[in-house]
Amino acid sequence: MATASEPCSVLALKFNKCEHIANSMNFMKSVLHKNTLITLFEEHHPPLDQEAYELTTKCKLDMTPVSEAFNVDGHLHIGDVVEKFGVKYIEFCCKAVGPPLAVKSTDTDKTAQKAVNVFQVLMASGSARTFPDRKHSR
């Protein structure tokens, strides 16, 4: 909790539902200005694997549904966004990124292997051809 000598602000926070959080969380909290947005996120969310998940941080100047949300860098200090821009609402969204490149290359290798097997099957059946005994055209 913040002491009286440290600057802080009360902000509305939203953590969207993700693989790590069963239900979205909405609450208001007093936060220190010296903390970054990522630090605030990590207080309420399990640690993220940077390669597998992407964090999106959006800030709004007020709580109305029509107010515009701005994507912001998570390394910004809370004091900067509150004092300089008047942010009152912060929304965090954790999303899984597509499969790693290693998985994609193994899928390609499997497809190439299947193509080779089909070619081998065609070549193997080529020597076992049978031709009709007589001609059927007039």
mmCIF file of N, CA and C in Angstrom:
data_model
loop_
_atom_site.group_PDB
_atom_site.id
_atom_site.type_symbol
_atom_site.label_atom_id
_atom_site.label_comp_id
_atom_site.label_asym_id
_atom_site.label_seq_id
_atom_site.Cartn_x
_atom_site.Cartn_y
_atom_site.Cartn_z
ATOM 1 N N MET A 1 0.844 -1.183 0.000
ATOM 2 C CA MET A 1 0.000 0.000 0.000
ATOM 3 C C MET A 1 0.883 1.237 0.000
ATOM 4 N N ALA A 2 0.431 2.304 -0.606
ATOM 5 C CA ALA A 2 1.201 3.538 -0.734
ATOM 6 C C ALA A 2 1.213 4.298 0.593
ATOM 7 N N THR A 3 2.365 4.882 0.879
ATOM 8 C CA THR A 3 2.446 5.732 2.065
ATOM 9 C C THR A 3 2.047 7.150 1.670
ATOM 10 N N ALA A 4 1.867 8.014 2.660
ATOM 11 C CA ALA A 4 1.397 9.374 2.403
ATOM 12 C C ALA A 4 2.410 10.193 1.610
ATOM 13 N N SER A 5 3.704 9.852 1.697
ATOM 14 C CA SER A 5 4.726 10.656 1.025
ATOM 15 C C SER A 5 4.896 10.289 -0.456
ATOM 16 N N GLU A 6 4.415 9.157 -0.871
ATOM 17 C CA GLU A 6 4.572 8.737 -2.253
ATOM 18 C C GLU A 6 3.332 9.110 -3.069
ATOM 19 N N PRO A 7 3.525 9.715 -4.258
ATOM 20 C CA PRO A 7 2.355 10.067 -5.077
ATOM 21 C C PRO A 7 1.669 8.817 -5.606
ATOM 22 N N CYS A 8 0.346 8.832 -5.570
ATOM 23 C CA CYS A 8 -0.440 7.709 -6.079
ATOM 24 C C CYS A 8 -1.770 8.225 -6.622
ATOM 25 N N SER A 9 -2.450 7.379 -7.364
ATOM 26 C CA SER A 9 -3.750 7.720 -7.941
ATOM 27 C C SER A 9 -4.672 6.517 -7.839
ATOM 28 N N VAL A 10 -5.969 6.783 -7.820
ATOM 29 C CA VAL A 10 -6.958 5.713 -7.862
ATOM 30 C C VAL A 10 -7.373 5.541 -9.320
ATOM 31 N N LEU A 11 -7.232 4.313 -9.824
ATOM 32 C CA LEU A 11 -7.559 4.007 -11.213
ATOM 33 C C LEU A 11 -8.540 2.854 -11.282
ATOM 34 N N ALA A 12 -9.363 2.865 -12.323
ATOM 35 C CA ALA A 12 -10.229 1.731 -12.622
ATOM 36 C C ALA A 12 -9.422 0.785 -13.504
ATOM 37 N N LEU A 13 -9.382 -0.484 -13.114
ATOM 38 C CA LEU A 13 -8.606 -1.482 -13.840
ATOM 39 C C LEU A 13 -9.501 -2.592 -14.345
ATOM 40 N N LYS A 14 -9.169 -3.100 -15.536
ATOM 41 C CA LYS A 14 -9.900 -4.248 -16.084
ATOM 42 C C LYS A 14 -8.880 -5.239 -16.631
ATOM 43 N N PHE A 15 -9.021 -6.483 -16.211
ATOM 44 C CA PHE A 15 -8.224 -7.576 -16.737
ATOM 45 C C PHE A 15 -9.170 -8.482 -17.509
ATOM 46 N N ASN A 16 -9.005 -8.551 -18.827
ATOM 47 C CA ASN A 16 -9.887 -9.368 -19.655
ATOM 48 C C ASN A 16 -9.651 -10.854 -19.408
ATOM 49 N N LYS A 17 -10.680 -11.641 -19.666
ATOM 50 C CA LYS A 17 -10.603 -13.093 -19.525
ATOM 51 C C LYS A 17 -9.536 -13.631 -20.479
ATOM 52 N N CYS A 18 -8.714 -14.562 -19.976
ATOM 53 C CA CYS A 18 -7.688 -15.187 -20.806
ATOM 54 C C CYS A 18 -7.469 -16.612 -20.305
ATOM 55 N N GLU A 19 -6.458 -17.278 -20.828
ATOM 56 C CA GLU A 19 -6.159 -18.650 -20.397
ATOM 57 C C GLU A 19 -5.729 -18.705 -18.930
ATOM 58 N N HIS A 20 -5.224 -17.605 -18.398
ATOM 59 C CA HIS A 20 -4.715 -17.572 -17.038
ATOM 60 C C HIS A 20 -5.761 -17.121 -16.024
ATOM 61 N N ILE A 21 -6.733 -16.349 -16.486
ATOM 62 C CA ILE A 21 -7.774 -15.799 -15.607
ATOM 63 C C ILE A 21 -9.124 -16.316 -16.110
ATOM 64 N N ALA A 22 -9.854 -17.013 -15.242
ATOM 65 C CA ALA A 22 -11.113 -17.640 -15.646
ATOM 66 C C ALA A 22 -12.185 -16.610 -16.013
ATOM 67 N N ASN A 23 -12.305 -15.541 -15.243
ATOM 68 C CA ASN A 23 -13.305 -14.500 -15.492
ATOM 69 C C ASN A 23 -12.605 -13.145 -15.540
ATOM 70 N N SER A 24 -13.175 -12.222 -16.304
ATOM 71 C CA SER A 24 -12.581 -10.882 -16.342
ATOM 72 C C SER A 24 -12.731 -10.230 -14.963
ATOM 73 N N MET A 25 -11.772 -9.378 -14.639
ATOM 74 C CA MET A 25 -11.781 -8.700 -13.341
ATOM 75 C C MET A 25 -11.884 -7.199 -13.565
ATOM 76 N N ASN A 26 -12.800 -6.548 -12.851
ATOM 77 C CA ASN A 26 -12.951 -5.097 -12.859
ATOM 78 C C ASN A 26 -12.861 -4.610 -11.422
ATOM 79 N N PHE A 27 -11.989 -3.649 -11.166
ATOM 80 C CA PHE A 27 -11.890 -3.101 -9.821
ATOM 81 C C PHE A 27 -11.177 -1.756 -9.868
ATOM 82 N N MET A 28 -11.252 -1.038 -8.750
ATOM 83 C CA MET A 28 -10.553 0.238 -8.607
ATOM 84 C C MET A 28 -9.469 0.040 -7.565
ATOM 85 N N LYS A 29 -8.316 0.676 -7.814
ATOM 86 C CA LYS A 29 -7.176 0.464 -6.938
ATOM 87 C C LYS A 29 -6.321 1.719 -6.874
ATOM 88 N N SER A 30 -5.726 1.942 -5.711
ATOM 89 C CA SER A 30 -4.756 3.009 -5.547
ATOM 90 C C SER A 30 -3.401 2.467 -5.994
ATOM 91 N N VAL A 31 -2.776 3.144 -6.965
ATOM 92 C CA VAL A 31 -1.501 2.667 -7.517
ATOM 93 C C VAL A 31 -0.442 3.766 -7.407
ATOM 94 N N LEU A 32 0.785 3.338 -7.163
ATOM 95 C CA LEU A 32 1.902 4.273 -7.050
ATOM 96 C C LEU A 32 2.300 4.802 -8.422
ATOM 97 N N HIS A 33 2.638 6.067 -8.497
ATOM 98 C CA HIS A 33 3.047 6.683 -9.764
ATOM 99 C C HIS A 33 4.375 6.149 -10.268
ATOM 100 N N LYS A 34 5.232 5.666 -9.377
ATOM 101 C CA LYS A 34 6.552 5.192 -9.802
ATOM 102 C C LYS A 34 6.502 3.839 -10.515
ATOM 103 N N ASN A 35 5.402 3.093 -10.368
ATOM 104 C CA ASN A 35 5.282 1.784 -11.013
ATOM 105 C C ASN A 35 4.993 1.925 -12.508
ATOM 106 N N THR A 36 5.369 0.910 -13.259
ATOM 107 C CA THR A 36 5.036 0.881 -14.686
ATOM 108 C C THR A 36 3.735 0.106 -14.880
ATOM 109 N N LEU A 37 3.183 0.192 -16.075
ATOM 110 C CA LEU A 37 1.949 -0.535 -16.375
ATOM 111 C C LEU A 37 2.177 -2.049 -16.314
ATOM 112 N N ILE A 38 3.348 -2.497 -16.738
ATOM 113 C CA ILE A 38 3.654 -3.937 -16.673
ATOM 114 C C ILE A 38 3.724 -4.405 -15.224
ATOM 115 N N THR A 39 4.300 -3.590 -14.353
ATOM 116 C CA THR A 39 4.371 -3.937 -12.932
ATOM 117 C C THR A 39 2.967 -4.093 -12.364
ATOM 118 N N LEU A 40 2.082 -3.186 -12.724
ATOM 119 C CA LEU A 40 0.691 -3.265 -12.282
ATOM 120 C C LEU A 40 0.023 -4.530 -12.810
ATOM 121 N N PHE A 41 0.280 -4.867 -14.066
ATOM 122 C CA PHE A 41 -0.273 -6.082 -14.663
ATOM 123 C C PHE A 41 0.215 -7.323 -13.916
ATOM 124 N N GLU A 42 1.496 -7.374 -13.618
ATOM 125 C CA GLU A 42 2.087 -8.552 -12.972
ATOM 126 C C GLU A 42 1.623 -8.743 -11.532
ATOM 127 N N GLU A 43 1.094 -7.693 -10.898
ATOM 128 C CA GLU A 43 0.558 -7.827 -9.539
ATOM 129 C C GLU A 43 -0.691 -8.688 -9.502
ATOM 130 N N HIS A 44 -1.452 -8.719 -10.598
ATOM 131 C CA HIS A 44 -2.750 -9.399 -10.605
ATOM 132 C C HIS A 44 -2.839 -10.537 -11.619
ATOM 133 N N HIS A 45 -1.778 -10.804 -12.346
ATOM 134 C CA HIS A 45 -1.797 -11.812 -13.415
ATOM 135 C C HIS A 45 -0.554 -12.687 -13.276
ATOM 136 N N PRO A 46 -0.670 -13.992 -13.529
ATOM 137 C CA PRO A 46 0.529 -14.847 -13.492
ATOM 138 C C PRO A 46 1.554 -14.388 -14.523
ATOM 139 N N PRO A 47 2.822 -14.697 -14.311
ATOM 140 C CA PRO A 47 3.866 -14.293 -15.275
ATOM 141 C C PRO A 47 3.585 -14.848 -16.674
ATOM 142 N N LEU A 48 3.954 -14.057 -17.690
ATOM 143 C CA LEU A 48 3.700 -14.450 -19.082
ATOM 144 C C LEU A 48 4.971 -14.963 -19.739
ATOM 145 N N ASP A 49 4.808 -15.963 -20.596
ATOM 146 C CA ASP A 49 5.882 -16.384 -21.482
ATOM 147 C C ASP A 49 5.823 -15.441 -22.684
ATOM 148 N N GLN A 50 6.842 -14.599 -22.845
ATOM 149 C CA GLN A 50 6.835 -13.544 -23.869
ATOM 150 C C GLN A 50 6.704 -14.098 -25.289
ATOM 151 N N GLU A 51 7.171 -15.325 -25.527
ATOM 152 C CA GLU A 51 7.101 -15.906 -26.868
ATOM 153 C C GLU A 51 5.723 -16.460 -27.174
ATOM 154 N N ALA A 52 4.991 -16.899 -26.144
ATOM 155 C CA ALA A 52 3.702 -17.546 -26.366
ATOM 156 C C ALA A 52 2.509 -16.607 -26.187
ATOM 157 N N TYR A 53 2.701 -15.495 -25.457
ATOM 158 C CA TYR A 53 1.588 -14.593 -25.175
ATOM 159 C C TYR A 53 1.959 -13.143 -25.467
ATOM 160 N N GLU A 54 0.930 -12.386 -25.820
ATOM 161 C CA GLU A 54 1.107 -10.970 -26.117
ATOM 162 C C GLU A 54 0.217 -10.167 -25.182
ATOM 163 N N LEU A 55 0.776 -9.114 -24.597
ATOM 164 C CA LEU A 55 0.023 -8.252 -23.693
ATOM 165 C C LEU A 55 -0.342 -6.962 -24.416
ATOM 166 N N THR A 56 -1.627 -6.620 -24.381
ATOM 167 C CA THR A 56 -2.104 -5.359 -24.932
ATOM 168 C C THR A 56 -2.606 -4.513 -23.766
ATOM 169 N N THR A 57 -2.136 -3.278 -23.697
ATOM 170 C CA THR A 57 -2.552 -2.365 -22.634
ATOM 171 C C THR A 57 -3.253 -1.179 -23.281
ATOM 172 N N LYS A 58 -4.490 -0.922 -22.847
ATOM 173 C CA LYS A 58 -5.270 0.201 -23.376
ATOM 174 C C LYS A 58 -5.630 1.136 -22.233
ATOM 175 N N CYS A 59 -5.585 2.437 -22.515
ATOM 176 C CA CYS A 59 -5.935 3.456 -21.518
ATOM 177 C C CYS A 59 -7.049 4.337 -22.052
ATOM 178 N N LYS A 60 -7.936 4.753 -21.141
ATOM 179 C CA LYS A 60 -9.019 5.671 -21.486
ATOM 180 C C LYS A 60 -8.955 6.874 -20.550
ATOM 181 N N LEU A 61 -9.434 7.999 -21.059
ATOM 182 C CA LEU A 61 -9.431 9.224 -20.262
ATOM 183 C C LEU A 61 -10.639 9.323 -19.339
ATOM 184 N N ASP A 62 -11.692 8.552 -19.633
ATOM 185 C CA ASP A 62 -12.849 8.515 -18.742
ATOM 186 C C ASP A 62 -13.540 7.156 -18.857
ATOM 187 N N MET A 63 -14.599 6.971 -18.094
ATOM 188 C CA MET A 63 -15.261 5.663 -18.020
ATOM 189 C C MET A 63 -16.461 5.527 -18.949
ATOM 190 N N THR A 64 -16.752 6.508 -19.767
ATOM 191 C CA THR A 64 -17.916 6.403 -20.646
ATOM 192 C C THR A 64 -17.660 5.370 -21.745
ATOM 193 N N PRO A 65 -18.702 4.671 -22.180
ATOM 194 C CA PRO A 65 -18.525 3.645 -23.204
ATOM 195 C C PRO A 65 -18.057 4.194 -24.555
ATOM 196 N N VAL A 66 -18.299 5.471 -24.822
ATOM 197 C CA VAL A 66 -17.929 6.039 -26.117
ATOM 198 C C VAL A 66 -16.522 6.633 -26.122
ATOM 199 N N SER A 67 -15.861 6.669 -24.970
ATOM 200 C CA SER A 67 -14.519 7.259 -24.946
ATOM 201 C C SER A 67 -13.544 6.354 -25.697
ATOM 202 N N GLU A 68 -12.586 7.000 -26.328
ATOM 203 C CA GLU A 68 -11.632 6.277 -27.165
ATOM 204 C C GLU A 68 -10.532 5.656 -26.305
ATOM 205 N N ALA A 69 -10.197 4.392 -26.607
ATOM 206 C CA ALA A 69 -9.118 3.706 -25.901
ATOM 207 C C ALA A 69 -7.836 3.829 -26.712
ATOM 208 N N PHE A 70 -6.729 4.049 -26.016
ATOM 209 C CA PHE A 70 -5.427 4.197 -26.662
ATOM 210 C C PHE A 70 -4.538 3.018 -26.284
ATOM 211 N N ASN A 71 -3.917 2.387 -27.281
ATOM 212 C CA ASN A 71 -2.908 1.366 -27.000
ATOM 213 C C ASN A 71 -1.661 2.065 -26.507
ATOM 214 N N VAL A 72 -1.139 1.613 -25.380
ATOM 215 C CA VAL A 72 0.038 2.246 -24.799
ATOM 216 C C VAL A 72 1.116 1.207 -24.511
ATOM 217 N N ASP A 73 2.339 1.676 -24.436
ATOM 218 C CA ASP A 73 3.484 0.832 -24.110
ATOM 219 C C ASP A 73 3.442 0.479 -22.631
ATOM 220 N N GLY A 74 3.646 -0.772 -22.309
ATOM 221 C CA GLY A 74 3.591 -1.224 -20.929
ATOM 222 C C GLY A 74 4.719 -0.715 -20.056
ATOM 223 N N HIS A 75 5.762 -0.145 -20.658
ATOM 224 C CA HIS A 75 6.896 0.340 -19.882
ATOM 225 C C HIS A 75 6.718 1.787 -19.404
ATOM 226 N N LEU A 76 5.602 2.405 -19.739
ATOM 227 C CA LEU A 76 5.332 3.770 -19.263
ATOM 228 C C LEU A 76 5.035 3.759 -17.767
ATOM 229 N N HIS A 77 5.435 4.815 -17.092
ATOM 230 C CA HIS A 77 5.142 4.943 -15.666
ATOM 231 C C HIS A 77 3.704 5.414 -15.492
ATOM 232 N N ILE A 78 3.064 4.901 -14.464
ATOM 233 C CA ILE A 78 1.667 5.246 -14.198
ATOM 234 C C ILE A 78 1.530 6.742 -13.931
ATOM 235 N N GLY A 79 2.490 7.337 -13.236
ATOM 236 C CA GLY A 79 2.451 8.775 -12.963
ATOM 237 C C GLY A 79 2.422 9.597 -14.239
ATOM 238 N N ASP A 80 3.170 9.167 -15.263
ATOM 239 C CA ASP A 80 3.185 9.901 -16.533
ATOM 240 C C ASP A 80 1.825 9.869 -17.217
ATOM 241 N N VAL A 81 1.223 8.703 -17.310
ATOM 242 C CA VAL A 81 -0.061 8.622 -18.030
ATOM 243 C C VAL A 81 -1.192 9.284 -17.249
ATOM 244 N N VAL A 82 -1.101 9.300 -15.928
ATOM 245 C CA VAL A 82 -2.155 9.920 -15.120
ATOM 246 C C VAL A 82 -2.004 11.439 -15.091
ATOM 247 N N GLU A 83 -0.803 11.932 -14.800
ATOM 248 C CA GLU A 83 -0.599 13.370 -14.657
ATOM 249 C C GLU A 83 -0.588 14.109 -15.992
ATOM 250 N N LYS A 84 0.053 13.551 -16.996
ATOM 251 C CA LYS A 84 0.189 14.244 -18.276
ATOM 252 C C LYS A 84 -1.004 14.050 -19.206
ATOM 253 N N PHE A 85 -1.681 12.904 -19.100
ATOM 254 C CA PHE A 85 -2.770 12.615 -20.037
ATOM 255 C C PHE A 85 -4.125 12.438 -19.363
ATOM 256 N N GLY A 86 -4.167 12.402 -18.065
ATOM 257 C CA GLY A 86 -5.437 12.305 -17.353
ATOM 258 C C GLY A 86 -6.114 10.950 -17.474
ATOM 259 N N VAL A 87 -5.346 9.882 -17.587
ATOM 260 C CA VAL A 87 -5.907 8.533 -17.716
ATOM 261 C C VAL A 87 -6.598 8.136 -16.419
ATOM 262 N N LYS A 88 -7.784 7.543 -16.552
ATOM 263 C CA LYS A 88 -8.552 7.103 -15.389
ATOM 264 C C LYS A 88 -8.879 5.611 -15.444
ATOM 265 N N TYR A 89 -8.686 4.986 -16.603
ATOM 266 C CA TYR A 89 -9.107 3.602 -16.821
ATOM 267 C C TYR A 89 -8.018 2.871 -17.601
ATOM 268 N N ILE A 90 -7.597 1.708 -17.102
ATOM 269 C CA ILE A 90 -6.579 0.906 -17.782
ATOM 270 C C ILE A 90 -7.127 -0.501 -17.982
ATOM 271 N N GLU A 91 -6.993 -1.004 -19.204
ATOM 272 C CA GLU A 91 -7.475 -2.343 -19.546
ATOM 273 C C GLU A 91 -6.304 -3.187 -20.047
ATOM 274 N N PHE A 92 -6.189 -4.400 -19.480
ATOM 275 C CA PHE A 92 -5.128 -5.323 -19.878
ATOM 276 C C PHE A 92 -5.746 -6.527 -20.588
ATOM 277 N N CYS A 93 -5.112 -6.946 -21.679
ATOM 278 C CA CYS A 93 -5.603 -8.093 -22.430
ATOM 279 C C CYS A 93 -4.415 -8.998 -22.772
ATOM 280 N N CYS A 94 -4.474 -10.233 -22.340
ATOM 281 C CA CYS A 94 -3.431 -11.232 -22.594
ATOM 282 C C CYS A 94 -3.961 -12.188 -23.666
ATOM 283 N N LYS A 95 -3.240 -12.307 -24.780
ATOM 284 C CA LYS A 95 -3.671 -13.191 -25.867
ATOM 285 C C LYS A 95 -2.546 -14.134 -26.261
ATOM 286 N N ALA A 96 -2.923 -15.352 -26.599
ATOM 287 C CA ALA A 96 -1.938 -16.331 -27.070
ATOM 288 C C ALA A 96 -1.526 -15.972 -28.492
ATOM 289 N N VAL A 97 -0.240 -16.072 -28.736
ATOM 290 C CA VAL A 97 0.308 -15.836 -30.069
ATOM 291 C C VAL A 97 0.272 -17.175 -30.798
ATOM 292 N N GLY A 98 0.311 -17.151 -32.145
ATOM 293 C CA GLY A 98 0.265 -18.375 -32.929
ATOM 294 C C GLY A 98 1.340 -19.367 -32.528
ATOM 295 N N PRO A 99 1.284 -20.583 -33.071
ATOM 296 C CA PRO A 99 2.268 -21.607 -32.696
ATOM 297 C C PRO A 99 3.678 -21.172 -33.073
ATOM 298 N N PRO A 100 4.676 -21.603 -32.335
ATOM 299 C CA PRO A 100 6.058 -21.243 -32.634
ATOM 300 C C PRO A 100 6.485 -21.734 -34.010
ATOM 301 N N LEU A 101 7.524 -21.118 -34.564
ATOM 302 C CA LEU A 101 8.000 -21.484 -35.892
ATOM 303 C C LEU A 101 8.451 -22.934 -35.963
ATOM 304 N N ALA A 102 8.964 -23.488 -34.894
ATOM 305 C CA ALA A 102 9.426 -24.873 -34.903
ATOM 306 C C ALA A 102 8.278 -25.826 -35.200
ATOM 307 N N VAL A 103 7.096 -25.546 -34.678
ATOM 308 C CA VAL A 103 5.939 -26.394 -34.929
ATOM 309 C C VAL A 103 5.537 -26.304 -36.393
ATOM 310 N N LYS A 104 5.568 -25.101 -36.961
ATOM 311 C CA LYS A 104 5.204 -24.942 -38.356
ATOM 312 C C LYS A 104 6.159 -25.706 -39.263
ATOM 313 N N SER A 105 7.458 -25.711 -38.960
ATOM 314 C CA SER A 105 8.413 -26.412 -39.821
ATOM 315 C C SER A 105 8.208 -27.911 -39.747
ATOM 316 N N THR A 106 7.827 -28.455 -38.584
ATOM 317 C CA THR A 106 7.585 -29.895 -38.509
ATOM 318 C C THR A 106 6.341 -30.267 -39.288
ATOM 319 N N ASP A 107 5.338 -29.399 -39.304
ATOM 320 C CA ASP A 107 4.149 -29.659 -40.118
ATOM 321 C C ASP A 107 4.526 -29.699 -41.594
ATOM 322 N N THR A 108 5.399 -28.817 -42.024
ATOM 323 C CA THR A 108 5.847 -28.799 -43.416
ATOM 324 C C THR A 108 6.629 -30.061 -43.734
ATOM 325 N N ASP A 109 7.471 -30.502 -42.803
ATOM 326 C CA ASP A 109 8.239 -31.729 -43.013
ATOM 327 C C ASP A 109 7.322 -32.937 -43.150
ATOM 328 N N LYS A 110 6.266 -32.995 -42.335
ATOM 329 C CA LYS A 110 5.321 -34.112 -42.421
ATOM 330 C C LYS A 110 4.621 -34.120 -43.780
ATOM 331 N N THR A 111 4.244 -32.937 -44.280
ATOM 332 C CA THR A 111 3.584 -32.838 -45.578
ATOM 333 C C THR A 111 4.517 -33.286 -46.685
ATOM 334 N N ALA A 112 5.773 -32.878 -46.631
ATOM 335 C CA ALA A 112 6.756 -33.290 -47.640
ATOM 336 C C ALA A 112 6.976 -34.793 -47.586
ATOM 337 N N GLN A 113 6.998 -35.358 -46.398
ATOM 338 C CA GLN A 113 7.178 -36.800 -46.258
ATOM 339 C C GLN A 113 6.009 -37.553 -46.873
ATOM 340 N N LYS A 114 4.788 -37.068 -46.685
ATOM 341 C CA LYS A 114 3.614 -37.708 -47.281
ATOM 342 C C LYS A 114 3.684 -37.644 -48.799
ATOM 343 N N ALA A 115 4.148 -36.535 -49.348
ATOM 344 C CA ALA A 115 4.264 -36.402 -50.797
ATOM 345 C C ALA A 115 5.261 -37.417 -51.343
ATOM 346 N N VAL A 116 6.369 -37.635 -50.659
ATOM 347 C CA VAL A 116 7.361 -38.623 -51.082
ATOM 348 C C VAL A 116 6.756 -40.011 -51.034
ATOM 349 N N ASN A 117 6.003 -40.330 -50.018
ATOM 350 C CA ASN A 117 5.387 -41.647 -49.905
ATOM 351 C C ASN A 117 4.394 -41.886 -51.035
ATOM 352 N N VAL A 118 3.622 -40.882 -51.392
ATOM 353 C CA VAL A 118 2.669 -41.023 -52.498
ATOM 354 C C VAL A 118 3.418 -41.264 -53.801
ATOM 355 N N PHE A 119 4.503 -40.582 -54.022
ATOM 356 C CA PHE A 119 5.303 -40.775 -55.229
ATOM 357 C C PHE A 119 5.862 -42.192 -55.268
ATOM 358 N N GLN A 120 6.350 -42.666 -54.143
ATOM 359 C CA GLN A 120 6.880 -44.024 -54.089
ATOM 360 C C GLN A 120 5.795 -45.059 -54.373
ATOM 361 N N VAL A 121 4.604 -44.830 -53.896
ATOM 362 C CA VAL A 121 3.492 -45.753 -54.162
ATOM 363 C C VAL A 121 3.166 -45.775 -55.649
ATOM 364 N N LEU A 122 3.132 -44.622 -56.286
ATOM 365 C CA LEU A 122 2.851 -44.568 -57.721
ATOM 366 C C LEU A 122 3.929 -45.283 -58.530
ATOM 367 N N MET A 123 5.166 -45.083 -58.168
ATOM 368 C CA MET A 123 6.264 -45.719 -58.888
ATOM 369 C C MET A 123 6.260 -47.233 -58.691
ATOM 370 N N ALA A 124 5.928 -47.660 -57.486
ATOM 371 C CA ALA A 124 5.914 -49.095 -57.204
ATOM 372 C C ALA A 124 4.800 -49.800 -57.959
ATOM 373 N N SER A 125 3.676 -49.138 -58.127
ATOM 374 C CA SER A 125 2.567 -49.783 -58.835
ATOM 375 C C SER A 125 2.720 -49.689 -60.351
ATOM 376 N N GLY A 126 3.688 -48.946 -60.838
ATOM 377 C CA GLY A 126 3.899 -48.807 -62.284
ATOM 378 C C GLY A 126 4.367 -50.089 -62.937
ATOM 379 N N SER A 127 5.129 -50.922 -62.255
ATOM 380 C CA SER A 127 5.625 -52.165 -62.842
ATOM 381 C C SER A 127 4.568 -53.250 -62.861
ATOM 382 N N ALA A 128 3.484 -53.086 -62.161
ATOM 383 C CA ALA A 128 2.438 -54.102 -62.104
ATOM 384 C C ALA A 128 1.268 -53.764 -63.020
ATOM 385 N N ARG A 129 1.513 -53.000 -64.060
ATOM 386 C CA ARG A 129 0.419 -52.637 -64.973
ATOM 387 C C ARG A 129 -0.071 -53.852 -65.746
ATOM 388 N N THR A 130 -1.344 -53.832 -66.022
ATOM 389 C CA THR A 130 -1.928 -54.866 -66.882
ATOM 390 C C THR A 130 -2.606 -54.185 -68.057
ATOM 391 N N PHE A 131 -2.454 -54.711 -69.219
ATOM 392 C CA PHE A 131 -3.059 -54.147 -70.418
ATOM 393 C C PHE A 131 -4.132 -55.097 -70.932
ATOM 394 N N PRO A 132 -5.160 -54.559 -71.594
ATOM 395 C CA PRO A 132 -6.208 -55.435 -72.119
ATOM 396 C C PRO A 132 -5.621 -56.334 -73.239
ATOM 397 N N ASP A 133 -6.242 -57.498 -73.446
ATOM 398 C CA ASP A 133 -5.778 -58.441 -74.445
ATOM 399 C C ASP A 133 -6.075 -57.974 -75.849
ATOM 400 N N ARG A 134 -7.198 -57.311 -76.051
ATOM 401 C CA ARG A 134 -7.529 -56.870 -77.402
ATOM 402 C C ARG A 134 -7.969 -55.429 -77.422
ATOM 403 N N LYS A 135 -7.987 -54.865 -78.565
ATOM 404 C CA LYS A 135 -8.338 -53.476 -78.768
ATOM 405 C C LYS A 135 -9.860 -53.342 -78.802
ATOM 406 N N HIS A 136 -10.417 -52.319 -78.127
ATOM 407 C CA HIS A 136 -11.861 -52.154 -78.043
ATOM 408 C C HIS A 136 -12.387 -51.052 -78.974
ATOM 409 N N SER A 137 -11.587 -50.433 -79.759
ATOM 410 C CA SER A 137 -12.058 -49.377 -80.640
ATOM 411 C C SER A 137 -12.339 -49.933 -82.022
ATOM 412 N N ARG A 138 -13.109 -49.269 -82.865
ATOM 413 C CA ARG A 138 -13.482 -49.748 -84.190
ATOM 414 C C ARG A 138 -12.590 -49.296 -85.259
#
